[in-house]
Coordinates of C-alpha atoms in Angstrom, one line a residue:
Chain N
M1 CA 135.7 -9.7 67.0
N2 CA 134.9 -13.5 66.5
A3 CA 131.2 -13.0 65.1
V4 CA 132.9 -9.3 62.6
L5 CA 135.1 -11.6 60.9
D6 CA 132.0 -14.6 60.9
V7 CA 130.3 -12.0 59.3
V8 CA 132.7 -11.4 56.7
A9 CA 134.4 -15.1 56.0
G10 CA 130.0 -15.1 55.1
L11 CA 129.9 -12.3 53.4
L12 CA 132.7 -13.3 51.0
L13 CA 131.6 -17.1 51.2
A14 CA 128.1 -15.8 49.7
L15 CA 129.8 -13.1 47.3
G16 CA 132.2 -16.0 45.5
C17 CA 129.1 -18.4 45.9
F18 CA 126.4 -16.2 43.4
T19 CA 129.5 -15.5 41.5
A20 CA 130.6 -18.8 40.4
L21 CA 127.0 -19.0 39.7
T22 CA 126.8 -16.0 37.6
S23 CA 129.8 -17.8 35.9
A24 CA 127.9 -21.3 35.2
L25 CA 124.7 -19.6 34.3
G26 CA 126.8 -17.4 31.8
L27 CA 129.1 -21.4 30.5
Y28 CA 125.7 -22.5 30.6
R29 CA 123.7 -20.7 28.4
L30 CA 125.4 -17.2 25.8
P31 CA 125.9 -18.7 22.1
D32 CA 129.4 -19.0 21.1
F33 CA 132.7 -20.3 22.7
F34 CA 133.7 -16.6 23.0
A35 CA 131.1 -15.4 24.7
R36 CA 131.4 -18.7 26.9
I37 CA 134.7 -18.5 27.9
H38 CA 134.3 -15.0 28.9
A39 CA 132.1 -15.2 31.4
A40 CA 133.5 -18.8 32.4
G41 CA 137.3 -17.7 32.2
K42 CA 137.1 -14.5 34.4
T43 CA 134.5 -15.4 37.6
D44 CA 137.1 -17.9 38.0
T45 CA 139.7 -15.9 39.0
L46 CA 136.9 -13.8 41.3
V47 CA 135.3 -16.6 43.1
Q48 CA 138.7 -18.5 43.3
L49 CA 139.9 -14.9 45.3
L50 CA 136.7 -14.6 47.4
V51 CA 136.4 -17.8 48.7
V52 CA 139.7 -18.4 49.5
G53 CA 139.3 -15.1 50.8
A54 CA 136.5 -15.9 53.5
L55 CA 138.3 -19.5 54.2
L56 CA 141.3 -17.7 54.6
I57 CA 139.6 -15.2 57.2
E58 CA 138.7 -18.3 59.1
A59 CA 142.0 -20.2 59.8
A60 CA 143.2 -17.3 61.4
R61 CA 140.1 -17.4 63.7
L62 CA 140.7 -20.9 64.3
G63 CA 144.8 -20.3 64.7
H64 CA 145.5 -23.1 61.6
L65 CA 148.4 -21.7 60.4
S66 CA 148.9 -24.2 57.6
A67 CA 146.0 -24.2 56.3
A68 CA 146.4 -20.2 56.4
L69 CA 149.6 -20.5 54.6
K70 CA 148.1 -23.5 51.6
L71 CA 145.9 -21.4 51.4
V72 CA 147.7 -19.0 50.0
L73 CA 149.9 -21.3 47.8
I74 CA 146.3 -22.2 46.2
S75 CA 145.4 -18.7 45.9
I76 CA 148.7 -17.9 44.5
F77 CA 148.3 -21.2 41.6
L78 CA 145.4 -20.3 40.6
L79 CA 146.3 -17.0 40.6
V80 CA 148.6 -17.6 37.7
T81 CA 147.0 -20.9 36.4
S82 CA 143.8 -20.2 35.9
P83 CA 144.1 -17.0 33.2
T84 CA 147.2 -19.1 31.7
A85 CA 144.8 -21.9 30.4
T86 CA 142.0 -20.1 29.9
H87 CA 144.4 -17.7 28.1
A88 CA 145.7 -21.0 25.8
I89 CA 142.6 -22.8 25.6
A90 CA 140.7 -19.7 23.9
S91 CA 143.5 -19.2 21.6
A92 CA 144.1 -22.4 20.4
A93 CA 140.3 -22.6 19.6
Y94 CA 141.1 -19.5 17.4
Q95 CA 144.5 -20.9 15.9
E96 CA 141.7 -23.3 14.9
G97 CA 139.6 -20.9 12.8
L98 CA 137.2 -20.3 15.1
R99 CA 135.9 -17.2 15.3
P100 CA 133.6 -14.5 17.7
W101 CA 130.1 -14.7 16.8
S102 CA 129.0 -11.5 15.5
P103 CA 125.9 -10.0 13.1
D104 CA 127.4 -9.2 9.8
P105 CA 128.3 -11.7 7.2
A106 CA 131.8 -10.9 7.0
P107 CA 133.1 -11.7 10.7
S108 CA 136.2 -8.5 11.1
E109 CA 139.3 -9.6 12.5
A110 CA 137.9 -9.6 16.2
E111 CA 140.4 -8.9 18.7
E112 CA 142.0 -11.8 20.2
S113 CA 139.6 -13.0 23.8
G114 CA 141.5 -14.1 26.5
A115 CA 141.7 -13.2 29.7
Chain T
M1 CA 128.1 -20.1 60.0
T2 CA 126.3 -24.4 59.1
A3 CA 124.2 -22.8 57.3
V4 CA 126.2 -20.5 55.0
F5 CA 128.8 -23.0 54.3
W6 CA 125.7 -25.6 53.2
A7 CA 124.5 -23.1 51.1
A8 CA 128.2 -22.8 49.5
C9 CA 128.3 -25.9 49.4
A10 CA 124.8 -26.4 47.5
A11 CA 125.8 -23.5 45.3
L12 CA 128.5 -24.6 43.9
L13 CA 126.7 -27.7 43.8
V14 CA 124.8 -26.8 41.4
S15 CA 127.5 -24.2 39.1
M16 CA 129.0 -27.6 38.5
L17 CA 126.3 -29.4 37.0
L18 CA 126.6 -26.1 34.6
F19 CA 129.3 -26.5 34.2
L20 CA 128.7 -30.5 33.3
L21 CA 125.9 -30.3 30.8
R22 CA 128.4 -27.9 28.9
A23 CA 131.2 -30.4 28.6
L24 CA 128.5 -32.8 28.4
L25 CA 127.1 -30.2 25.3
G26 CA 129.8 -29.3 23.6
P27 CA 130.3 -28.1 21.3
T28 CA 133.7 -28.0 19.9
V29 CA 135.8 -29.7 22.0
Y30 CA 137.1 -26.6 23.5
D31 CA 133.9 -25.7 24.9
R32 CA 134.9 -29.1 26.9
I33 CA 137.7 -28.1 27.4
L34 CA 136.9 -24.9 29.4
A35 CA 133.8 -26.9 31.2
M36 CA 136.7 -29.2 32.5
N37 CA 139.2 -26.0 33.2
G38 CA 135.9 -24.3 34.6
L39 CA 135.6 -27.5 36.4
G40 CA 138.6 -28.1 38.0
T41 CA 138.9 -24.8 39.9
K42 CA 135.4 -25.6 41.5
T43 CA 136.8 -28.7 42.8
V44 CA 139.4 -26.9 44.9
L45 CA 137.4 -24.5 46.4
F46 CA 134.7 -27.3 47.3
V47 CA 137.5 -29.7 48.3
A48 CA 138.9 -26.5 51.0
L49 CA 135.5 -25.7 51.8
L50 CA 135.3 -29.7 52.8
G51 CA 138.3 -29.2 54.7
F52 CA 137.4 -26.6 56.5
F53 CA 133.3 -27.9 57.6
C54 CA 135.1 -31.0 58.4
G55 CA 137.6 -29.7 60.9
R56 CA 139.8 -31.5 57.7
P57 CA 142.9 -28.9 57.5
D58 CA 144.7 -32.3 55.3
F59 CA 142.0 -31.9 52.6
L60 CA 144.0 -29.1 51.5
D61 CA 146.8 -31.0 51.0
I62 CA 144.4 -32.2 47.5
A63 CA 143.4 -29.3 47.3
I64 CA 147.0 -28.3 46.0
V65 CA 146.9 -31.4 44.1
Y66 CA 143.8 -30.2 42.1
A67 CA 144.9 -27.4 41.2
L68 CA 147.9 -28.9 39.6
I69 CA 146.8 -31.5 38.1
N70 CA 143.9 -29.1 36.6
F71 CA 146.7 -27.3 35.1
V72 CA 148.3 -30.5 33.8
T73 CA 145.5 -31.4 32.2
T74 CA 144.6 -28.8 30.4
A75 CA 147.4 -27.4 29.2
A76 CA 148.6 -31.2 28.2
I77 CA 145.0 -31.6 26.5
L78 CA 145.4 -28.6 24.9
R79 CA 148.7 -29.2 23.7
L80 CA 147.3 -32.5 22.3
V81 CA 144.7 -31.2 20.4
Q82 CA 146.7 -28.8 18.3
H83 CA 149.0 -31.3 17.5
A84 CA 145.9 -34.0 15.9
R85 CA 144.6 -30.8 14.4
L86 CA 147.3 -29.7 12.8
E87 CA 148.5 -32.8 11.5
S88 CA 145.2 -33.0 9.3
Chain C
M1 CA 121.3 -35.6 56.4
N2 CA 123.2 -32.6 54.9
E3 CA 126.4 -34.2 54.4
L4 CA 124.5 -37.0 52.3
A5 CA 122.2 -34.8 50.6
L6 CA 125.4 -33.3 48.8
L7 CA 126.6 -36.7 48.4
A8 CA 123.3 -37.1 46.5
G9 CA 123.6 -34.2 44.9
L10 CA 127.4 -35.5 43.4
L11 CA 126.8 -39.0 42.5
A12 CA 123.9 -37.8 40.1
L13 CA 126.1 -35.6 38.6
V14 CA 128.9 -38.7 38.8
V15 CA 126.4 -41.0 37.3
A16 CA 125.1 -37.7 34.4
T17 CA 128.7 -37.7 33.7
A18 CA 129.0 -41.6 32.6
V19 CA 126.1 -42.0 30.7
G20 CA 127.4 -38.7 28.3
T21 CA 131.0 -40.4 28.0
V22 CA 129.4 -43.8 26.7
Q23 CA 126.3 -42.0 24.6
A24 CA 129.5 -39.6 23.1
R25 CA 130.3 -40.2 19.3
N26 CA 133.1 -38.4 19.7
L27 CA 135.9 -39.8 21.1
Y28 CA 137.8 -36.9 22.6
A29 CA 135.0 -35.5 24.5
A30 CA 135.0 -39.1 26.3
T31 CA 138.2 -39.1 26.8
I32 CA 137.7 -35.1 28.7
L33 CA 134.3 -36.1 29.7
L34 CA 135.8 -39.6 31.8
G35 CA 138.8 -37.1 33.3
I36 CA 135.2 -35.3 34.5
Y37 CA 134.3 -38.2 35.5
S38 CA 138.0 -38.4 37.8
L39 CA 137.0 -35.1 39.0
L40 CA 133.6 -35.9 40.4
M41 CA 134.6 -39.2 41.9
A42 CA 137.5 -37.7 43.9
L43 CA 135.5 -34.8 45.3
T44 CA 133.2 -37.5 45.7
W45 CA 136.1 -39.4 48.1
T46 CA 137.2 -37.0 49.3
L47 CA 133.0 -36.2 50.8
L48 CA 133.5 -40.3 52.5
H49 CA 137.1 -38.7 54.2
A50 CA 139.0 -41.2 52.0
V51 CA 141.7 -39.3 52.0
D52 CA 143.6 -41.3 49.7
V53 CA 141.7 -42.4 47.4
A54 CA 140.6 -39.2 46.6
F55 CA 144.6 -38.5 46.1
T56 CA 145.2 -41.5 44.0
E57 CA 142.2 -40.3 42.3
A58 CA 142.9 -37.0 41.5
S59 CA 146.2 -37.5 40.1
V60 CA 146.5 -40.4 38.4
G61 CA 142.7 -40.6 37.6
A62 CA 141.6 -36.7 36.5
G63 CA 146.0 -36.2 35.5
V64 CA 148.4 -38.6 34.2
S65 CA 145.3 -41.4 32.6
T66 CA 143.0 -38.9 30.7
I67 CA 146.2 -37.0 29.3
L68 CA 147.8 -40.7 27.8
L69 CA 144.3 -41.6 26.3
F70 CA 144.2 -38.2 25.1
A71 CA 148.3 -39.6 23.3
A72 CA 147.1 -42.2 22.0
L73 CA 143.7 -40.8 21.0
V74 CA 146.3 -38.6 18.9
R75 CA 148.2 -41.8 17.5
I76 CA 145.1 -43.1 16.9
G77 CA 143.0 -40.6 15.0
G78 CA 139.6 -40.2 17.5
R79 CA 136.5 -40.9 15.8
E80 CA 134.6 -44.1 16.7
T81 CA 133.4 -46.6 13.5
E82 CA 129.9 -46.3 13.7
N83 CA 128.8 -49.2 15.2
Q84 CA 125.3 -50.9 13.9
S85 CA 122.5 -52.2 15.6
N86 CA 122.7 -49.7 18.6
L87 CA 120.4 -52.1 21.3
H88 CA 121.9 -55.4 22.3
L89 CA 119.3 -57.1 23.9
P90 CA 120.8 -59.8 25.2
A91 CA 123.8 -58.1 26.8
L92 CA 121.3 -55.8 28.2
L93 CA 119.0 -58.2 29.9
L94 CA 122.4 -59.1 31.0
V95 CA 123.0 -56.2 32.5
L96 CA 119.7 -55.7 33.8
L97 CA 119.9 -58.8 35.4
L98 CA 123.6 -57.8 37.2
G99 CA 122.0 -54.8 38.1
G100 CA 119.2 -56.8 40.2
L101 CA 121.1 -59.2 41.3
L102 CA 123.6 -56.7 42.5
A103 CA 121.0 -54.6 44.3
Y104 CA 119.3 -57.9 46.3
G105 CA 122.9 -58.7 47.6
L106 CA 123.0 -55.1 48.9
E107 CA 120.7 -55.3 50.9
D108 CA 122.3 -57.4 52.8
A109 CA 125.4 -54.7 53.6
P110 CA 125.4 -53.0 56.6
A111 CA 124.4 -49.2 57.1
F112 CA 126.6 -46.5 55.3
G113 CA 128.8 -45.5 58.8
D114 CA 127.5 -48.2 61.6
P115 CA 129.8 -48.3 64.0
D116 CA 128.6 -52.2 64.1
A117 CA 129.1 -53.5 60.6
P118 CA 132.0 -56.2 60.5
V119 CA 134.6 -54.0 58.8
H120 CA 134.4 -51.8 62.4
R121 CA 134.2 -55.0 64.0
R122 CA 137.2 -56.6 62.8
A123 CA 139.4 -55.2 60.3
A124 CA 139.3 -51.6 61.3
A125 CA 140.0 -52.9 65.3
F126 CA 142.7 -55.1 63.8
Y127 CA 144.1 -52.5 61.6
T128 CA 144.1 -49.5 64.1
S129 CA 145.9 -52.2 66.9
L130 CA 148.8 -53.2 64.3
E131 CA 152.0 -52.5 66.2
S132 CA 153.8 -51.0 62.6
Y133 CA 150.9 -48.2 63.2
H134 CA 152.3 -47.7 67.2
L135 CA 155.4 -47.9 66.3
S136 CA 155.6 -45.7 63.7
H137 CA 153.3 -42.5 65.1
S138 CA 152.7 -42.5 62.4
K139 CA 149.7 -39.7 61.3
N140 CA 147.7 -41.5 58.3
L141 CA 146.2 -45.0 58.9
A142 CA 146.6 -46.0 55.3
T143 CA 151.0 -45.6 54.1
P144 CA 151.6 -48.1 57.7
V145 CA 148.5 -50.7 56.3
L146 CA 150.0 -50.1 52.8
A147 CA 154.0 -50.1 52.6
S148 CA 154.5 -52.4 56.0
Y149 CA 151.4 -54.8 57.0
R150 CA 150.7 -55.0 53.6
G151 CA 154.2 -55.0 52.4
Y152 CA 154.0 -57.7 49.6
D153 CA 151.3 -56.2 48.3
T154 CA 152.9 -53.1 47.8
L155 CA 155.9 -54.8 46.5
F156 CA 154.1 -56.7 43.7
E157 CA 152.6 -53.8 42.8
T158 CA 155.2 -52.0 42.3
A159 CA 156.4 -54.5 40.1
V160 CA 153.6 -54.5 37.8
I161 CA 154.4 -51.5 37.3
F162 CA 157.5 -51.4 36.2
T163 CA 156.7 -54.7 34.1
A164 CA 153.9 -52.4 32.2
G165 CA 156.5 -49.9 31.8
L166 CA 159.0 -52.8 30.0
A167 CA 155.4 -53.2 28.0
M168 CA 155.2 -50.0 26.2
I169 CA 159.3 -50.0 25.0
L170 CA 159.3 -53.0 24.0
L171 CA 155.9 -53.2 21.7
L172 CA 156.0 -49.7 21.2
R173 CA 160.0 -48.7 20.9
K174 CA 161.5 -48.0 17.1
E175 CA 164.8 -49.6 17.7
S176 CA 167.0 -46.9 15.2
A177 CA 165.0 -43.8 17.3
G178 CA 168.6 -42.4 19.0
S179 CA 167.0 -39.2 19.1
P180 CA 164.7 -38.2 16.4
A181 CA 164.4 -34.9 15.6
E182 CA 160.9 -34.0 15.0
A183 CA 159.5 -36.6 17.8
E184 CA 156.3 -34.2 18.2
E185 CA 154.9 -36.4 14.8
I186 CA 152.1 -37.7 16.4
A187 CA 149.0 -38.6 14.0
E188 CA 149.6 -40.8 11.1
D189 CA 145.8 -40.9 9.7
P190 CA 144.3 -37.5 9.8
P191 CA 141.2 -37.7 11.8
A192 CA 138.3 -36.9 10.2
A193 CA 136.1 -34.1 10.4
E194 CA 134.5 -33.9 13.5
P195 CA 131.1 -34.5 14.1
D196 CA 131.6 -32.7 17.4
A197 CA 132.9 -29.2 16.2
V198 CA 129.8 -28.1 14.1
D199 CA 127.1 -27.3 15.9
P200 CA 123.8 -26.2 13.4
G201 CA 121.6 -25.3 16.4
R202 CA 124.8 -22.8 18.2
S203 CA 125.8 -19.3 16.0
A204 CA 129.2 -20.6 16.5
R205 CA 131.0 -20.8 12.9
L206 CA 133.7 -22.7 12.0
L207 CA 135.8 -21.4 9.0
G208 CA 138.3 -24.1 7.9
R209 CA 140.8 -24.9 9.0
P210 CA 144.1 -23.6 9.5
G211 CA 146.1 -24.4 5.6
G212 CA 149.3 -25.1 4.9
A213 CA 152.6 -26.1 6.4
P214 CA 151.8 -26.8 10.0
R215 CA 152.6 -23.7 12.2
D216 CA 155.2 -24.1 15.1
L217 CA 154.0 -25.2 18.2
G218 CA 156.3 -23.6 20.0
R219 CA 155.7 -20.5 20.4
H220 CA 153.4 -19.7 22.8
P221 CA 154.7 -17.0 24.7
V222 CA 152.2 -17.0 27.9
L223 CA 151.9 -20.8 28.2
S224 CA 155.5 -21.3 27.7
K225 CA 156.0 -18.5 30.3
V226 CA 153.8 -20.0 33.3
C227 CA 155.2 -23.6 32.6
K228 CA 158.6 -22.1 33.5
T229 CA 157.1 -20.7 36.2
V230 CA 155.2 -24.2 37.2
V231 CA 156.8 -26.4 36.6
P232 CA 159.9 -26.2 39.9
F233 CA 156.6 -26.2 42.4
V234 CA 154.9 -29.7 41.0
V235 CA 158.3 -31.5 41.3
V236 CA 158.9 -30.2 44.9
F237 CA 155.4 -31.0 45.9
G238 CA 155.7 -34.6 43.6
L239 CA 158.5 -35.0 46.0
Y240 CA 156.3 -33.3 49.3
V241 CA 153.9 -35.7 48.8
I242 CA 156.1 -39.0 48.5
T243 CA 157.8 -38.3 51.5
H244 CA 155.2 -36.8 53.5
G245 CA 152.8 -40.0 52.8
E246 CA 153.2 -40.8 56.6
L247 CA 151.9 -37.8 58.2
G248 CA 149.6 -36.9 55.5
P249 CA 147.8 -38.1 52.8
G250 CA 149.7 -39.6 49.9
G251 CA 152.9 -41.6 49.3
G252 CA 154.8 -42.5 46.5
F253 CA 152.8 -43.8 44.2
Q254 CA 150.7 -40.3 43.6
G255 CA 153.5 -38.3 44.4
G256 CA 155.4 -40.5 41.0
V257 CA 152.8 -39.4 38.9
I258 CA 153.0 -35.6 39.8
I259 CA 156.7 -35.7 39.0
A260 CA 156.0 -37.3 35.9
A261 CA 152.6 -34.6 35.0
A262 CA 155.9 -31.9 35.0
F263 CA 157.7 -34.3 32.5
V264 CA 154.5 -33.9 30.5
L265 CA 153.6 -30.5 31.0
V266 CA 157.3 -29.7 29.8
A267 CA 157.3 -32.4 26.8
L268 CA 153.9 -30.7 25.3
V269 CA 155.4 -27.5 25.7
F270 CA 158.7 -27.6 25.2
G271 CA 158.9 -30.7 22.8
L272 CA 159.9 -33.8 24.0
P273 CA 164.0 -33.3 23.2
R274 CA 163.9 -30.7 26.0
A275 CA 161.8 -32.9 28.6
R276 CA 164.9 -36.2 27.6
Q277 CA 167.3 -32.9 28.0
F278 CA 165.9 -33.5 31.9
L279 CA 165.0 -36.7 31.6
P280 CA 167.5 -39.3 29.2
R281 CA 165.5 -41.3 28.3
A282 CA 168.3 -43.9 30.3
W283 CA 168.5 -42.7 32.9
S284 CA 164.3 -43.3 33.1
D285 CA 165.1 -46.6 31.9
A286 CA 167.2 -47.1 34.6
L287 CA 165.3 -45.5 37.5
A288 CA 162.5 -48.1 36.4
G289 CA 164.1 -51.2 37.8
V290 CA 165.9 -48.9 40.8
G291 CA 163.0 -48.0 42.4
V292 CA 161.7 -51.7 42.3
L293 CA 165.6 -52.5 43.6
V294 CA 165.3 -50.3 46.0
Y295 CA 161.7 -52.0 48.0
A296 CA 163.4 -54.8 47.5
G297 CA 166.4 -54.3 48.9
V298 CA 164.7 -53.2 51.5
G299 CA 163.2 -56.2 52.3
L300 CA 166.6 -57.8 51.8
T301 CA 168.2 -55.6 54.7
T302 CA 166.2 -56.3 57.3
M303 CA 166.9 -60.2 56.2
A304 CA 170.2 -58.9 56.9
L305 CA 170.1 -57.7 59.4
G306 CA 168.5 -60.7 61.1
G307 CA 164.5 -60.0 61.0
T308 CA 162.7 -61.9 58.7
Y309 CA 161.7 -59.7 54.6
L310 CA 159.8 -55.9 54.8
E311 CA 160.8 -55.9 58.7
Y312 CA 161.3 -52.3 59.0
A313 CA 161.8 -52.2 62.6
R314 CA 165.7 -54.2 61.8
L315 CA 166.6 -51.2 60.3
A316 CA 166.4 -49.2 63.5
L317 CA 169.9 -46.9 64.7
D318 CA 169.0 -47.4 68.1
P319 CA 167.6 -51.1 68.7
E320 CA 165.3 -49.8 72.1
H321 CA 163.7 -47.5 69.4
P322 CA 161.9 -49.5 67.2
A323 CA 159.9 -46.5 66.2
G324 CA 162.7 -45.2 64.0
G325 CA 163.5 -47.7 61.7
Q326 CA 159.5 -48.2 61.2
T327 CA 160.1 -44.8 59.6
L328 CA 162.8 -44.9 57.3
G329 CA 161.9 -48.3 56.3
M330 CA 158.4 -46.9 54.9
T331 CA 160.5 -43.9 53.8
L332 CA 163.1 -46.2 51.7
V333 CA 159.8 -47.8 50.3
E334 CA 157.2 -45.2 49.2
M335 CA 160.7 -43.9 47.4
G336 CA 160.9 -46.4 45.1
V337 CA 158.0 -46.2 44.7
G338 CA 157.8 -43.1 43.8
V339 CA 161.2 -43.5 41.1
T340 CA 159.5 -45.9 39.6
V341 CA 155.9 -44.7 39.8
A342 CA 157.5 -41.2 38.2
A343 CA 160.2 -43.7 35.4
V344 CA 157.4 -45.4 33.8
M345 CA 154.7 -42.7 33.5
A346 CA 156.9 -40.3 32.1
T347 CA 158.4 -43.6 29.9
I348 CA 154.9 -44.5 28.6
F349 CA 154.3 -41.2 27.9
S350 CA 157.0 -40.2 26.0
E351 CA 156.9 -43.9 24.1
M352 CA 152.8 -43.4 22.7
V353 CA 153.9 -39.4 21.6
E354 CA 157.5 -40.5 20.1
D355 CA 156.7 -41.8 16.4

């Protein structure tokens, strides 16, 4: 049973780290601000859920009840605030006049890309 | 499990490096704020991971502080930048 | 070994951030990088198991000081005046000399984590044998050291913070400012075009600024909704940190800063007048002093009870068990510190933004 849990936790952790690397690469490589926030914003929440999930399994396995509780607290808090922060950044940039990049010279009224 | 933990820490560190590069390169202030916010989330996860690996669950308190402060700082900086821009 | 590799990687990031901060010509960028620097430093402290320092660095360095620096920038405009000569040779030589001397001096320092280092043989042994530590059953060694053994130091640190708030009021507060209607109007001189905002190399395009009348910043439905939900939790967590300092990481300073962060968040999202409804100016002015008085009063009380200044054991209800007195005294003192820090940080922020 423990071995199975370990494997599941390891898999979640590996998946989370892979996603984190992908998002970081996207943030670094993509050409304009809205593309970058697209890469960084959504994955932020997913990475958080995966890593905290892995740690929760570990906490349950070790019997750390208070640690598990705090992990759930962190996860819920990030689940609420991380998309909010991303949305606020995107809308602030849009308000200032930053527009998503598009190949045609007159950029259409693009949809606000928040998360 | 230990090897997985180290690999995870290393992966988080590498992704933090890329976030940092974006914060250094800019080009707009919003890119930097975005990078800072992402770095904050990565730090929360890093601290939580370290707490488990080092057998110090009280590290989770620091992770909570990071999560709170990161959001407050991001929101505050955004509003202040907006003020500065709108006044100009 | 792995841990050292991780530490080395982290420190490399720290150095890169520091260089970037110095290099940045745009002050907004430099401030954000400074915040990231604090974030990375706090992570480094965590890796070194210095939990309380990490706590302080996270709440003060990455949180409040970044926000305060930003508020100051908004006031003065975020552009650095160009320096004519980039290289100052005597300064460079001096820095290199000093760095070389420090590196030379480091040769004599004991190895990292060496159990025979003097600090472990003498200071640490002394601290862990402290009467107050054993009496209070504290799980966190840092709190008895700060609040009990070095109680005078901490008292005067609190007084220093109080003085900082006082200086801020004397410098920035306007006589007539009763309750300014538009407290949020900040920058007087327009920050000139950001050299940072336009980048020819990348495809991001800036299509002009929103001209005309400043838009109402108060209408950000998502942010205000989330802030309403989050702020109570931030305050409760701040109180937890203040009162829980004995058992885990944290204490009055960190908890006070967290509560002040909640005030700042409300002020920036809903406007300073709204935040002042929760913490009126008269209250924050008074509370800044009350915290110091509570701390000093605990000391006087122990003297009145026949002990020396800040001898917490005298506070025990049951003289047979002085541990209760230790716990009570340290909790009271931490609360005093927390009240002062929260009030002063709120004062500094609002004096800076109010105009």
